[in-house]
C-alpha positions as a printed NumPy array, in Angstrom:
array([[108.018, 103.076,  82.553],
       [108.735, 105.986,  80.22 ],
       [105.961, 108.431,  79.429],
       [105.818, 106.993,  75.925],
       [105.348, 103.454,  77.225],
       [102.704, 104.678,  79.669],
       [100.877, 106.495,  76.876],
       [100.84 , 103.365,  74.727],
       [ 99.498, 101.295,  77.614],
       [ 96.793, 103.836,  78.472],
       [ 95.901, 104.675,  74.88 ],
       [ 96.81 , 108.354,  74.996],
       [ 99.558, 110.701,  73.873],
       [102.762, 111.554,  75.738],
       [101.555, 115.14 ,  76.433],
       [ 98.378, 113.701,  77.96 ],
       [100.421, 111.368,  80.194],
       [102.564, 114.3  ,  81.308],
       [ 99.43 , 116.303,  82.056],
       [ 98.135, 113.455,  84.215],
       [101.454, 113.284,  86.064],
       [101.431, 117.051,  86.636],
       [ 98.092, 116.917,  88.47 ],
       [ 99.622, 114.933,  91.329],
       [ 97.097, 112.061,  91.269],
       [ 99.672, 109.408,  90.353],
       [101.917, 108.521,  93.331],
       [105.56 , 107.686,  92.8  ],
       [106.068, 109.82 ,  89.694],
       [109.628, 111.003,  89.218],
       [109.656, 114.568,  87.933],
       [113.355, 115.371,  88.171],
       [115.536, 114.28 ,  85.294],
       [113.871, 111.799,  82.984],
       [110.18 , 111.487,  83.836],
       [109.222, 108.013,  84.99 ],
       [105.729, 106.537,  85.346],
       [105.625, 103.816,  88.038],
       [104.771, 100.379,  86.646],
       [102.554,  99.47 ,  89.602],
       [100.541, 102.669,  89.177],
       [100.215, 102.048,  85.442],
       [ 98.855,  98.565,  86.028],
       [ 96.31 ,  99.913,  88.502],
       [ 95.168, 102.588,  86.056],
       [ 94.814, 100.038,  83.274],
       [ 92.449,  98.097,  85.534],
       [ 90.163, 101.049,  86.275],
       [ 86.599, 100.344,  85.067],
       [ 84.699, 102.401,  82.529],
       [ 82.107, 104.789,  83.889],
       [ 78.578, 103.404,  83.766],
       [ 76.72 , 106.495,  82.571],
       [ 73.474, 104.607,  82.011],
       [ 72.644, 104.962,  85.73 ],
       [ 72.482, 108.759,  85.455],
       [ 69.028, 108.75 ,  83.86 ],
       [ 69.801, 111.398,  81.24 ],
       [ 70.419, 111.131,  77.497],
       [ 73.9  , 112.64 ,  77.743],
       [ 76.285, 114.135,  80.233],
       [ 78.732, 116.992,  79.818],
       [ 82.367, 116.25 ,  80.661],
       [ 84.965, 118.835,  81.644],
       [ 88.315, 117.799,  80.156],
       [ 90.673, 119.519,  82.549],
       [ 94.304, 120.47 ,  82.311],
       [ 96.888, 120.497,  85.084],
       [ 96.622, 123.541,  87.39 ],
       [ 97.825, 126.881,  86.101],
       [ 97.775, 130.289,  87.764],
       [ 95.397, 132.91 ,  86.403],
       [ 94.904, 136.589,  87.168],
       [ 91.153, 136.725,  87.711],
       [ 89.132, 138.454,  90.432],
       [ 87.347, 135.325,  91.67 ],
       [ 90.103, 132.701,  91.47 ],
       [ 93.857, 132.19 ,  91.362],
       [ 93.924, 128.839,  89.578],
       [ 92.369, 127.039,  86.658],
       [ 92.548, 123.285,  86.106],
       [ 92.829, 120.293,  88.431],
       [ 95.624, 119.472,  90.855],
       [ 95.968, 117.758,  94.205],
       [ 97.886, 120.741,  95.561],
       [ 94.735, 122.888,  95.501],
       [ 92.333, 122.921,  98.433],
       [ 88.598, 122.352,  97.989],
       [ 87.715, 126.039,  97.622],
       [ 90.46 , 126.565,  95.051],
       [ 89.406, 123.459,  93.144],
       [ 85.767, 124.472,  93.026],
       [ 86.648, 127.932,  91.725],
       [ 89.103, 126.474,  89.215],
       [ 86.605, 123.966,  87.797],
       [ 83.242, 125.761,  87.862],
       [ 83.87 , 128.171,  84.937],
       [ 84.47 , 130.074,  82.686],
       [ 83.954, 127.538,  79.881],
       [ 82.761, 127.817,  76.301],
       [ 79.698, 125.609,  76.418],
       [ 75.943, 125.31 ,  76.08 ],
       [ 75.063, 125.916,  79.755],
       [ 71.541, 124.515,  79.5  ],
       [ 72.961, 121.343,  77.975],
       [ 75.511, 121.059,  80.78 ],
       [ 72.829, 121.592,  83.415],
       [ 70.511, 119.019,  81.828],
       [ 73.013, 116.262,  82.641],
       [ 72.741, 117.02 ,  86.348],
       [ 76.4  , 116.258,  87.003],
       [ 79.728, 117.329,  85.488],
       [ 82.506, 114.733,  85.658],
       [ 85.982, 116.265,  85.434],
       [ 88.519, 114.157,  83.567],
       [ 92.26 , 114.232,  83.069],
       [ 93.614, 111.817,  80.441],
       [ 90.203, 110.14 ,  80.362],
       [ 90.044, 109.411,  84.121],
       [ 87.389, 111.034,  86.327],
       [ 89.273, 112.966,  89.   ],
       [ 86.477, 115.243,  90.26 ],
       [ 82.704, 115.572,  90.121],
       [ 80.644, 118.772,  90.147],
       [ 76.931, 119.072,  90.903],
       [ 74.577, 122.011,  91.553],
       [ 74.64 , 123.156,  87.931],
       [ 71.117, 124.61 ,  87.754],
       [ 72.226, 128.247,  87.494],
       [ 74.796, 129.88 ,  85.252],
       [ 76.254, 133.256,  84.4  ],
       [ 77.55 , 134.52 ,  81.051],
       [ 80.692, 136.588,  80.615],
       [ 78.872, 139.005,  78.309],
       [ 80.362, 137.764,  75.043],
       [ 77.931, 138.261,  72.167],
       [ 77.022, 135.219,  70.074],
       [ 77.278, 131.499,  70.669],
       [ 80.948, 131.426,  71.702],
       [ 80.42 , 132.957,  75.124],
       [ 81.919, 131.624,  78.318],
       [ 79.812, 130.543,  81.265],
       [ 80.276, 129.649,  84.891],
       [ 78.078, 127.85 ,  87.378],
       [ 78.072, 129.934,  90.594],
       [ 76.066, 127.39 ,  92.646],
       [ 78.237, 124.418,  91.639],
       [ 79.279, 122.027,  94.393],
       [ 82.405, 119.888,  94.531],
       [ 80.741, 116.526,  95.134],
       [ 84.065, 114.733,  95.106],
       [ 87.686, 114.712,  94.014],
       [ 90.704, 112.42 ,  94.155],
       [ 94.185, 112.827,  95.545],
       [ 95.322, 109.34 ,  94.45 ],
       [ 93.983, 107.862,  91.229],
       [ 95.474, 104.442,  91.94 ],
       [ 93.388, 104.075,  95.108],
       [ 90.278, 106.175,  94.431],
       [ 88.671, 107.59 ,  97.567],
       [ 86.596, 110.752,  97.756],
       [ 88.702, 113.462,  99.418],
       [ 85.623, 115.656,  99.822],
       [ 82.875, 115.189, 102.383],
       [ 79.687, 116.079, 100.491],
       [ 76.707, 117.095, 102.609],
       [ 74.16 , 115.901, 100.048],
       [ 73.632, 112.113,  99.868],
       [ 73.026, 112.338,  96.119],
       [ 76.348, 114.141,  95.657],
       [ 78.096, 111.341,  97.547],
       [ 76.334, 108.726,  95.419],
       [ 77.308, 110.357,  92.119],
       [ 80.896, 110.854,  93.247],
       [ 81.075, 107.214,  94.278],
       [ 79.809, 106.091,  90.886],
       [ 82.175, 108.225,  88.833],
       [ 85.43 , 108.961,  90.669],
       [ 88.373, 106.935,  89.393],
       [ 86.521, 105.517,  86.384],
       [ 87.579, 105.862,  82.759],
       [ 85.425, 108.203,  80.702],
       [ 86.483, 108.805,  77.121],
       [ 85.428, 112.012,  75.382],
       [ 86.239, 113.91 ,  72.212],
       [ 85.903, 117.676,  71.864],
       [ 87.643, 120.667,  70.392],
       [ 87.235, 122.539,  73.673],
       [ 87.144, 121.928,  77.402],
       [ 83.535, 120.695,  77.454],
       [ 82.501, 117.47 ,  75.708],
       [ 79.06 , 115.875,  75.552],
       [ 78.918, 112.11 ,  75.959],
       [ 75.836, 109.926,  75.292],
       [ 75.008, 107.945,  78.403],
       [ 73.886, 104.842,  76.545],
       [ 77.114, 104.416,  74.57 ],
       [ 79.829, 102.159,  75.978],
       [ 82.822, 104.084,  77.319],
       [ 85.002, 101.039,  77.719],
       [ 87.403, 102.185,  75.015],
       [ 90.585, 103.916,  76.127],
       [ 90.927, 107.68 ,  76.215],
       [ 90.61 , 109.361,  72.831],
       [ 91.234, 112.951,  73.815],
       [ 94.19 , 113.097,  71.436],
       [ 96.015, 115.722,  73.369]])
């Protein structure tokens, strides 16, 4: 399938499909020459269920809409974004900040699903503490220094937690969310999704 055909089938744009392919979670992608999205993988992704957020017990949950991995020159990390080529320590550093957000609102959800193209590819917990980057006003960036990587995927077509969380609750949340479809709309990296609203619709990130 072409990236355009895959985007139509998944309900997202061609750039969003390419971003998903660049993370490494879709096996069989051909990157050299004309990009090709495997039909079997596409059919498996179409069949992924919507996330059931009602079991979380909160009014809303924050969602981190991640990009493919990109190198950064920062003192506490070398990468930002999600990719299967990063190890667990690199992933945790890449995903746990610095985001423009309401940190108390993020923490109130108790869990931070990480999505690419509307699919949950990682799950963060341990969000009770945060640090600001010192920016004055409401547009500051925050990170969560005690965040834990409760789970992440290396193959979206056969979702299995590649992490080994020590906390049973982390394992439970990762099991509920990894590989599901979770639509969100936001002008930035962090979106806030009501937990009682159906998320069965296809991805509407519009990227």
